[in-house]
XYZ file of C-alpha atoms in Angstrom:
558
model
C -163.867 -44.932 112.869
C -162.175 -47.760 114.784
C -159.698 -46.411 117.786
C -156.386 -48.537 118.838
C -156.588 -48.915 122.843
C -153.322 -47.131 124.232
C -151.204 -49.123 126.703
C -152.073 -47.944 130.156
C -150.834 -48.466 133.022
C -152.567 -51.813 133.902
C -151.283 -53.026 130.242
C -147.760 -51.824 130.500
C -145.508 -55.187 131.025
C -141.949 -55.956 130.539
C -141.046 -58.447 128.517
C -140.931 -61.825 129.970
C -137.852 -63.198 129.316
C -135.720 -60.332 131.383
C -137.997 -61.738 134.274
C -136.818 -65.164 133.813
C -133.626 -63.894 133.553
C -133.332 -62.164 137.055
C -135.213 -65.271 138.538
C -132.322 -67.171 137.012
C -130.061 -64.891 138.716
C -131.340 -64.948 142.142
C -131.666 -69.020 142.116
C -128.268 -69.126 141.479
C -127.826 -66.561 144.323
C -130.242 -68.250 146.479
C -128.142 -72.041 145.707
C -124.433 -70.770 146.609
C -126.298 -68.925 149.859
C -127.569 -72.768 150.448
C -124.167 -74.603 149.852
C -122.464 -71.832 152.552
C -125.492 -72.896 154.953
C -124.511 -76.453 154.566
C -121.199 -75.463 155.742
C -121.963 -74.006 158.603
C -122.677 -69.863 157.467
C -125.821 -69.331 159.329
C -126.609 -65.983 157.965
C -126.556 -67.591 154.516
C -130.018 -69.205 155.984
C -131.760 -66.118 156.060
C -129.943 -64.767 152.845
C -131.041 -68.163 150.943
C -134.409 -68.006 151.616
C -135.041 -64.156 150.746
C -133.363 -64.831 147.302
C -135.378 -67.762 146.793
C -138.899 -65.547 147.420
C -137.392 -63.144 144.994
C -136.579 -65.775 142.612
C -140.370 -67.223 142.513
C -141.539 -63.241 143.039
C -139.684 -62.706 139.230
C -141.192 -66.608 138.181
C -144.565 -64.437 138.620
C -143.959 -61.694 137.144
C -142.648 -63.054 133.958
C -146.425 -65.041 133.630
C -148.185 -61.859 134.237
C -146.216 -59.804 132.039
C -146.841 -62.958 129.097
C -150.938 -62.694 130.033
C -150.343 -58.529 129.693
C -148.538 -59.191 126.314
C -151.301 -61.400 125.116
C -154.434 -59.309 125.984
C -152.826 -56.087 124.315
C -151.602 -58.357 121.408
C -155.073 -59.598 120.980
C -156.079 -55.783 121.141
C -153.945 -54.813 118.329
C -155.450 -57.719 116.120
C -158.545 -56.459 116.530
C -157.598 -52.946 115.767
C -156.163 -54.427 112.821
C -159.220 -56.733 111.685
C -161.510 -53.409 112.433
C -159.158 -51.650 109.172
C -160.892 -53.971 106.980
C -163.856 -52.635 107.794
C -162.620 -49.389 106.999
C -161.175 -50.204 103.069
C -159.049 -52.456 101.737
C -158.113 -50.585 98.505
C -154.715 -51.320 96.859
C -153.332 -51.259 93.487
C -153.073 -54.534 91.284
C -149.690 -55.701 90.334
C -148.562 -58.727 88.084
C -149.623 -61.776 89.801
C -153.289 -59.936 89.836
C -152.570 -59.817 85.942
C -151.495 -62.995 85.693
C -154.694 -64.338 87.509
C -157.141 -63.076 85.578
C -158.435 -64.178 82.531
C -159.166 -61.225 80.625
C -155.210 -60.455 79.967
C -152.757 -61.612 78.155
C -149.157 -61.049 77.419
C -149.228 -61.143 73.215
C -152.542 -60.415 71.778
C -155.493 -58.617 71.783
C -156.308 -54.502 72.976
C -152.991 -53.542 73.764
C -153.298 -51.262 77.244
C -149.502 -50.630 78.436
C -146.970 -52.014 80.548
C -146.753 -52.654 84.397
C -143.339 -51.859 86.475
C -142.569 -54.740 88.275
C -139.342 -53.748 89.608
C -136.546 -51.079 89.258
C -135.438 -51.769 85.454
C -138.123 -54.331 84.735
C -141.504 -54.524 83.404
C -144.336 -56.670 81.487
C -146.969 -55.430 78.725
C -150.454 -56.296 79.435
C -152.866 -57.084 76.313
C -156.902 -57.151 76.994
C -158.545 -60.320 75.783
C -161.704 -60.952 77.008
C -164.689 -60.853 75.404
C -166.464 -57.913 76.765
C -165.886 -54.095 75.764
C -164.190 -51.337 76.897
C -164.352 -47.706 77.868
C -161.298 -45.234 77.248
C -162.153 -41.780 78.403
C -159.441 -39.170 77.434
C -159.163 -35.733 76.442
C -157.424 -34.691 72.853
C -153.837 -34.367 73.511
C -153.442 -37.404 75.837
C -152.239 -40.005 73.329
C -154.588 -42.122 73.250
C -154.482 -42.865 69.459
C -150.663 -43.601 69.413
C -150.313 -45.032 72.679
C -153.767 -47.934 72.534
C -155.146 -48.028 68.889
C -151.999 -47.803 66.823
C -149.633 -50.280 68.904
C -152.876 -52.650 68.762
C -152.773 -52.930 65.646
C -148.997 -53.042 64.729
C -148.702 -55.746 67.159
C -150.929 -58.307 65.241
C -154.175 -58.779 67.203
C -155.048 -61.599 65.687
C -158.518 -60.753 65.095
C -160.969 -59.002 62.645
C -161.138 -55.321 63.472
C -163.657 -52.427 62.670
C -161.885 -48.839 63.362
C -163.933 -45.637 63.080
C -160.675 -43.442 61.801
C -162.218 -40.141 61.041
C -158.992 -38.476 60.157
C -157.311 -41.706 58.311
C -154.278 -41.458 60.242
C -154.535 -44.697 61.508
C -154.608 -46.116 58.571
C -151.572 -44.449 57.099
C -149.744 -45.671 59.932
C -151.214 -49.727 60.322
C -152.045 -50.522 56.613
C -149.329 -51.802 55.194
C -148.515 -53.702 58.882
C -151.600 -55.465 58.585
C -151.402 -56.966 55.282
C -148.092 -57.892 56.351
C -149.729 -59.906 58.946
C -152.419 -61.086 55.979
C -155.076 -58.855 56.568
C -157.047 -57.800 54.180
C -157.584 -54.140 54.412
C -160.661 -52.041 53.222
C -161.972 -49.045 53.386
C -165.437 -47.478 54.070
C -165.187 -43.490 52.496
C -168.111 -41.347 51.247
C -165.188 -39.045 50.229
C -162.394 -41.346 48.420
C -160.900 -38.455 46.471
C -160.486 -36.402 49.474
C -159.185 -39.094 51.290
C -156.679 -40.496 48.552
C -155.569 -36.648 48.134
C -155.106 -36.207 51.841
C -152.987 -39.916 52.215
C -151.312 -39.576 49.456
C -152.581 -42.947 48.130
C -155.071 -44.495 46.151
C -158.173 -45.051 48.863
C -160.888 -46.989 47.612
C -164.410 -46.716 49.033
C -166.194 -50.347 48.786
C -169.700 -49.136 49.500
C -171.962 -49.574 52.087
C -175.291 -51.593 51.351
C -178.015 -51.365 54.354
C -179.880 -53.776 52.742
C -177.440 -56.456 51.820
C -179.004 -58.817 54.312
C -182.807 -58.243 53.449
C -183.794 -60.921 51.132
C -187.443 -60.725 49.519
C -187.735 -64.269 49.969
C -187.545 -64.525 53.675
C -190.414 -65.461 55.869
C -192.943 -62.889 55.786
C -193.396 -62.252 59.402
C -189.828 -60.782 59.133
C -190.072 -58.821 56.069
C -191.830 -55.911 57.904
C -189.167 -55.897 61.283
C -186.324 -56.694 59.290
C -187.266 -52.732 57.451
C -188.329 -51.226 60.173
C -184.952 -52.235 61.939
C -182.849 -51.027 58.546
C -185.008 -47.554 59.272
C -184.278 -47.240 62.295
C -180.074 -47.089 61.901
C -181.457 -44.343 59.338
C -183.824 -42.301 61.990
C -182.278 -43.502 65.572
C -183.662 -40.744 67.239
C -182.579 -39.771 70.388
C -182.793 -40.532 74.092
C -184.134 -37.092 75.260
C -187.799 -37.659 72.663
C -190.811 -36.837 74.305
C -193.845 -38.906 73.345
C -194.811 -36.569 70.521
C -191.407 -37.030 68.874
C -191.456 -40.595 68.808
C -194.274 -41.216 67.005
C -192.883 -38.971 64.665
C -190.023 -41.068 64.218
C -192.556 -44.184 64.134
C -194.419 -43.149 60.848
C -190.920 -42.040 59.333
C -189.347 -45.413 59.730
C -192.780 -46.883 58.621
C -192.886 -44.490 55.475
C -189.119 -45.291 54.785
C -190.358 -49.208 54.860
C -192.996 -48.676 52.765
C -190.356 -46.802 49.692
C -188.204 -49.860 50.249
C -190.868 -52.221 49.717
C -191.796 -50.088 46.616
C -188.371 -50.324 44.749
C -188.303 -54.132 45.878
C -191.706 -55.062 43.799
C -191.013 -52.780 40.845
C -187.843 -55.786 40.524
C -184.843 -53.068 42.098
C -182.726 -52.859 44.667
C -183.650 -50.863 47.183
C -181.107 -47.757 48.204
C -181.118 -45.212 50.469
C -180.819 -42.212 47.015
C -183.672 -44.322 45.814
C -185.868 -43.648 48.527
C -185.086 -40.326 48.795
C -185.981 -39.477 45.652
C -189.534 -40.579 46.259
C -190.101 -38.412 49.072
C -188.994 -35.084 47.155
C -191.864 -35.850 44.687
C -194.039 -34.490 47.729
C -197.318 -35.228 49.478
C -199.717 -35.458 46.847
C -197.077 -38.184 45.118
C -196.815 -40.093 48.586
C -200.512 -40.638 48.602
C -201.192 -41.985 45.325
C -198.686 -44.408 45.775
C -200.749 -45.586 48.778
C -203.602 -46.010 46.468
C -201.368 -47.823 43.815
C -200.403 -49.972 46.488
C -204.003 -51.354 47.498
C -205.353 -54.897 46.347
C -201.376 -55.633 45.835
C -200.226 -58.813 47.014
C -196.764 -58.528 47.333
C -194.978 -59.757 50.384
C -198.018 -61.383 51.568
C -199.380 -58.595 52.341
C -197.469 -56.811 54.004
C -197.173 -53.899 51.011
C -200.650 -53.190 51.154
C -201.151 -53.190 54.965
C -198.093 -50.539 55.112
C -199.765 -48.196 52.473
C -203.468 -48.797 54.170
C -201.413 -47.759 57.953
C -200.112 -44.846 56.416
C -202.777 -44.113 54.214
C -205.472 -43.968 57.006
C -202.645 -41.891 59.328
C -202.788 -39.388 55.884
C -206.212 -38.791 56.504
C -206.848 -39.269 59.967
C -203.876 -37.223 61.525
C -202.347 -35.542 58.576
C -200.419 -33.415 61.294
C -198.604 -36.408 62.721
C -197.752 -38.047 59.130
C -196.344 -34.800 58.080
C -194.182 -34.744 61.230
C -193.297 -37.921 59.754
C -192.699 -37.262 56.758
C -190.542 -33.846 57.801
C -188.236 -36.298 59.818
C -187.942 -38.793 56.748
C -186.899 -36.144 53.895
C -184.802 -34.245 56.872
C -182.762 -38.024 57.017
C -182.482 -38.699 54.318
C -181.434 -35.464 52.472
C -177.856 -35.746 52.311
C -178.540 -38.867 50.373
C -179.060 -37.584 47.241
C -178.286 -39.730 43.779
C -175.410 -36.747 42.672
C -173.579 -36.531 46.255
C -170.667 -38.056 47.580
C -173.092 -39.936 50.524
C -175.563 -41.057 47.827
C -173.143 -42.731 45.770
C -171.493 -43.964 48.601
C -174.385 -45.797 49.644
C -175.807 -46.780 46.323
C -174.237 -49.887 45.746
C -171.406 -51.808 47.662
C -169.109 -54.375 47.287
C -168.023 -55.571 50.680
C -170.343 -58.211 52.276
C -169.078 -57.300 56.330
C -170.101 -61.221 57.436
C -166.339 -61.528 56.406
C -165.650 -59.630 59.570
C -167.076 -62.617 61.518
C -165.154 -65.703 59.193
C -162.639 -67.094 61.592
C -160.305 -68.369 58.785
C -159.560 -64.800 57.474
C -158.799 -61.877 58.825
C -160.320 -58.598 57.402
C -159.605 -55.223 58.840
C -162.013 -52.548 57.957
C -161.685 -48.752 58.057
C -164.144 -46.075 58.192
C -162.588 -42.767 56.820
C -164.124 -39.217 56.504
C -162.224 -36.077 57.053
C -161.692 -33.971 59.745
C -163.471 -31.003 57.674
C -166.649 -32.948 57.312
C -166.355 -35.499 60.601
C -169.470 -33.510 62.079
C -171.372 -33.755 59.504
C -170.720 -37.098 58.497
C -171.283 -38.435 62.060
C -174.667 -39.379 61.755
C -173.700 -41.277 58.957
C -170.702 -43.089 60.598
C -173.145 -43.702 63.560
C -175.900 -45.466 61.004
C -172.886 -47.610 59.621
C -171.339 -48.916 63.238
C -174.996 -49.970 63.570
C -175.784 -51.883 60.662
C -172.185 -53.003 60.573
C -173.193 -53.997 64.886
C -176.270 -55.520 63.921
C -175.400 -57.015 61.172
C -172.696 -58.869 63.053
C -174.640 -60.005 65.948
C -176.912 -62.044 63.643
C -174.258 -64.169 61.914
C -173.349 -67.433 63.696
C -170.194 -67.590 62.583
C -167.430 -68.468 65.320
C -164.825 -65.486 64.660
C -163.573 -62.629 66.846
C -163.876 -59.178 66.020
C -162.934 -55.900 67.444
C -164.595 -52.629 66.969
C -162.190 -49.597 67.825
C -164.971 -46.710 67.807
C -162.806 -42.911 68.191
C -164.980 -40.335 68.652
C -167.858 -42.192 70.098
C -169.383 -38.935 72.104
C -169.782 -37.689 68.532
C -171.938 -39.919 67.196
C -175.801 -40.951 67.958
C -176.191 -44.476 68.654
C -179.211 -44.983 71.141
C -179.163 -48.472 71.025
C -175.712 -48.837 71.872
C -176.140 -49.073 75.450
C -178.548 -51.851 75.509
C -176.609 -53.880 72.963
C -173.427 -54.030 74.251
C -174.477 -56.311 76.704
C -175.325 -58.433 73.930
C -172.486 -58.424 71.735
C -170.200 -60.274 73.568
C -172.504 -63.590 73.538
C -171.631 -62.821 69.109
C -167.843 -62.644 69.465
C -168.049 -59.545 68.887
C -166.283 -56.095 71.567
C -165.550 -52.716 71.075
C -163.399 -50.553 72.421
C -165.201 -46.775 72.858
C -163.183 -43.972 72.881
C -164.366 -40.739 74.603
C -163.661 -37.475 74.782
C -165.684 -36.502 78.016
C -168.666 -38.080 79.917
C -170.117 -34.653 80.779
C -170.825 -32.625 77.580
C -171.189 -33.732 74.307
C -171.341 -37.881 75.551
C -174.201 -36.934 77.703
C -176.155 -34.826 74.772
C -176.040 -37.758 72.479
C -176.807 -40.442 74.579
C -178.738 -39.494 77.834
C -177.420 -39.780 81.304
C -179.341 -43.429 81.923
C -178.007 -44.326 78.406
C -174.241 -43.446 79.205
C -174.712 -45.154 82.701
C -175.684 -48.182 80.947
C -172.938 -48.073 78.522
C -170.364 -47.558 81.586
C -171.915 -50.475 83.041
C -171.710 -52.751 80.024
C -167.649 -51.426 79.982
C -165.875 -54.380 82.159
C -162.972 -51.846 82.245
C -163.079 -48.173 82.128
C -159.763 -46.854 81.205
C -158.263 -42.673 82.313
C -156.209 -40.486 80.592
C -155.520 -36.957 81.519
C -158.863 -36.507 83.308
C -160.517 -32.880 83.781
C -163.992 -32.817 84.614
C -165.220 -33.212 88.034
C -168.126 -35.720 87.306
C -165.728 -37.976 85.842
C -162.731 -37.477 87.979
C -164.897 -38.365 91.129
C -166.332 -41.482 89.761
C -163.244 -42.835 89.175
C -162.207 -42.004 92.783
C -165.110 -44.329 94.229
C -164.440 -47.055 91.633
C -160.885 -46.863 93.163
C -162.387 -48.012 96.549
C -160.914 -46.845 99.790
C -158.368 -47.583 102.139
C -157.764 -47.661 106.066
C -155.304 -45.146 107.375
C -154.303 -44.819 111.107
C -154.753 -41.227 112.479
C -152.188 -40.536 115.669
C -153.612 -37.816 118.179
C -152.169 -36.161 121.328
C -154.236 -35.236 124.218
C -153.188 -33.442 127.568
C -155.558 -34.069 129.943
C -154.055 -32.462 132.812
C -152.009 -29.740 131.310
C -154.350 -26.898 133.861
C -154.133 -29.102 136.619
C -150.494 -30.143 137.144
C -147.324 -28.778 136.121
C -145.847 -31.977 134.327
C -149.011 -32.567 131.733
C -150.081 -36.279 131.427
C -149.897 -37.024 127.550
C -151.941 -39.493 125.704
C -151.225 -40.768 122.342
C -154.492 -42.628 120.318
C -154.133 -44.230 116.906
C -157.916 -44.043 115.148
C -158.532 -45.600 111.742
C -159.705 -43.530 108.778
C -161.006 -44.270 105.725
C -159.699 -42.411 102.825
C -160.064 -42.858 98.849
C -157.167 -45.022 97.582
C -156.572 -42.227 94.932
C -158.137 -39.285 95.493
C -160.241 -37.157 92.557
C -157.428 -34.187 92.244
C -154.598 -37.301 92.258
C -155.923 -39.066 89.187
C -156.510 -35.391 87.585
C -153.066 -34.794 88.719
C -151.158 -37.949 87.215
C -148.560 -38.031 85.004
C -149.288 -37.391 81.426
C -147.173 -40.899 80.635
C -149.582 -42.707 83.046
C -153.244 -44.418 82.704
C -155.761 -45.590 84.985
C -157.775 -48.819 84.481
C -160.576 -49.894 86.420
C -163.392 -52.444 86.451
C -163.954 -56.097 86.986
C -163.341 -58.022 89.804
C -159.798 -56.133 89.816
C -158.095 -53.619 92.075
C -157.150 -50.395 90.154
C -154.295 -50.705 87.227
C -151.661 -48.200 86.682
C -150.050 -48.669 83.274
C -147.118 -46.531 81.468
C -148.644 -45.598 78.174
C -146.104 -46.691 75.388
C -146.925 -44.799 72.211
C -145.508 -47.025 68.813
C -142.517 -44.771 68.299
C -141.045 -46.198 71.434
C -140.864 -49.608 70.483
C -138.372 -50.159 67.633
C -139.777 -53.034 66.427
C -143.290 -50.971 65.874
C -141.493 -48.316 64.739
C -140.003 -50.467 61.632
C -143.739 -51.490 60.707
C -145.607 -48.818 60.965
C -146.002 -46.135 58.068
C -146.130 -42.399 57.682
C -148.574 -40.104 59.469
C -150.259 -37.796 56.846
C -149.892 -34.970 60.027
C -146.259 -35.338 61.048
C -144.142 -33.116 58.672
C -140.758 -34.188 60.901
């Protein structure tokens, strides 16, 4: 806490020019006395010379009253240069926009619009290369107000958008291949999804081997499957030792069923796999017998069965855990289900989504009945469709729009983001807390990490406390002066002396029950190198030119 000095006594001056003034007066005096001596008026001698003292008396006073006004100046300056110590929080405005490279004006995320004046405002895009946090409650608008007008408003990119409920693409489809996208659709449920739209959906597959090829160099074969596995099995952050080797030998045993289908001359699939593992134990192992003296893949065939094999007899406990987390995985994927057809064959290659001479917009579509169950799904998908992504060299942009991302169980995530910039490639995570579910599914370091890899961190309608209060501190703080009266001598005398002192105090710039506390048509943005962003949200419907292009919401019956 910094304290203004209060002008005391020995600091109180008047201000020098009403001193020259008066001097002015009394040389003038002091002159007509001295003319009226000249002629003779010998009391003017006396009079003249006593004006004159008083004249040079004010002369003095006006240069200690300008040294007075100096010192306490020079007080104040410092009392104003110790503030900065204190905080110098504030809220960004347009020239701050206009300064920075990661907005624009046109393209990219759209975020909302700034007020710059009474009647008068500009809309502020996100285009930078790095990703994005939105963390906001159901209810808050999110969808209507970020996603939707993103999309309408041609972001001139390719785009990945986890739409559990397809109303996103109801509303942008027909938009974007006005703008010559070319829209497709991931769906393990296409029926469902057709019946629900009221339009023909089709589901174009998804392949998690489409970039293994047999012929690739040999010391790859075995990480490239493993990798493939592990969007399968991801685990999660909260495994104890025990646990991840059981994961381990699942991946390894999925590997090995791959490698299988691939030198009987077929395509591996994820039904395909499956269907080896429900043949049971006894099955497993004579296919590690069948597999030994083989010299397919270099190798690498045989020294899978032999690693598993010798885990079979060695620690049968730990390659049954193994095998328990394998069939648990891949269960759902049976040859007769909607998920097992779904991921049978495919017939969309996603290295479009990286071609910078066509734009491709792809959708990911379940339905709300079966979104929780389907999640681990979704989350295997985002990865492979992540990963997949960051190895093509291609020069195009893409944007991931990820809804639900609490909901779905992608360890990796947190390291990778960090990556996926350097690959063109940013996403823009949408959460529903930070506390609960979020947490759960990705570990406290892991959601640090992924706030850290966020350059902005958006707030809608904040609740929770955890939340609410980092957003305070990422606000930063300001310096506010703090008046105080004291009566020193109220006991002793019976006119009490009064002092007034002004102390600085630093105080969060917005305070954690303020941002709970904002208006439901506001957001918060922080992050960067930026001070804190207040946008209006803008939802599609209030822009008639959005309006016109966007379709009909399967859940709006007005």
């Amino acid at each position: 806490m910094s304290t203004k000095p209060s002008a005391t006594n020995q600091d109180k001056y008047r201000p020098p020019f009403i001193s020259l003034l008066f001097s002015g007066f009394w040389s003038l005096i002091s002159y007509q006395l001295y003319l009226w001596g000249q002629q003779g008026e010998e009391w003017s001698t006396f009079g003249c010379l006593l004006t004159g003292f008083m004249a040079i008396g004010q002369v003095i006073k006006s240069m200690n009253d300008r040294f007075k006004r100096s010192a306490l100046r020079l007080k104040q300056q410092r009392f104003k240069t110790g503030a900065k110590a204190h905080g110098q929080g504030r809220f960004a405005n347009a020239q701050d926009i206009t300064d920075s490279e990661l907005f624009s004006d046109r393209q990219g995320i759209f975020l909302g619009t700034l007020r710059t004046g009474k009647n008068s405002s500009i809309d502020v895009f996100f285009d930078g290369p790095q990703s994005l946090s939105l963390i906001a409650p159901p209810g808050e608008g999110k969808t209507m107000s970020l996603v939707v007008p993103t999309c309408l408003a041609n972001p001139e990119q390719n785009l990945i958008i986890n739409d559990p409920s397809g109303e996103i693409y109801a509303l942008c489809k027909a938009a974007l291949e006005q703008q010559n996208y070319h829209v497709v659709v991931m769906t393990p449920f296409p029926e469902e999804v057709s019946q629900r739209l009221g339009e023909e959906v089709i589901d174009v597959g998804l392949d998690l081997f489409s970039g293994f090829d047999a012929d690739m160099n040999l010391t790859s074969i075995r990480p490239r499957l493993l990798a493939i596995m592990t969007w399968v099995m991801p685990g999660r952050p909260d495994m104890d030792e025990k646990s991840e080797y059981f994961f381990k030998y699942a991946r390894m045993l999925g590997g090995f069923l791959a490698l299988k289908e691939l030198a009987e001359g077929r395509k591996p699939t994820l039904p395909a796999i499956r269907r080896h593992l429900m043949e049971g134990l006894a099955y497993i192992r004579e296919l590690f017998e069948q597999a030994e003296g083989s010299t397919a893949f270099g190798g690498v065939y045989e020294e899978l069965a032999k690693s598993l094999g010798g885990l079979l007899v060695a620690a049968p406990q730990q390659f049954a855990g193994g095998y328990g987390i394998a069939e648990q995985a891949l269960d759902v994927f049976d040859h007769f289900s909607s998920l097992g057809k779904h991921t049978a064959e495919s017939k969309f290659d996603p290295r479009v989504l990286k071609d910078p001479h066509q734009k491709t917009a792809l959708f990911l579509i379940s339905t709300l009945e079966m979104m929780e169950t389907v999640a681990p799904v979704t989350a295997m998908t985002l990865t492979y469709l992540f990963g997949t992504l960051a190895a093509d060299k291609q020069a195009g942009r893409c944007t991931a729009i990820i809804d639900e991302c609490g909901s779905l169980v992608m360890p990796r995530l947190a390291t990778s983001l960090l990556f996926y910039r350097k690959a063109n490639l940013r996403c823009l995570l949408i959460w529903q807390d930070l506390a609960g579910q979020a947490e759960k599914n990705y570990g406290k370091v892991g959601l640090r990490q992924i706030m850290s890899a966020s350059k902005l961190k958006i707030a809608m309608g904040l609740q929770e406390p955890e939340t609410l209060e980092m957003f305070s501190k990422l606000c930063g703080t300001q310096a506010v002066v703090d008046p105080s009266l004291s009566d020193r001598a109220a006991k002793a005398e019976p006119l009490p002396e009064l002092t007034v002192s002004l102390n600085h105090r630093s105080l969060p710039l917005l305070r954690a029950d303020e941002i709970r506390m904002m208006s439901g048509e506001e957001m918060l943005i922080v992050g960067g190198n930026l001070p804190p962003l207040q946008l209006q949200k803008v939802p599609y419907w209030k822009r008639p030119h959005l309006k016109e292009r966007a379709g009909h919401s399967p859940y709006y019956h007005g």
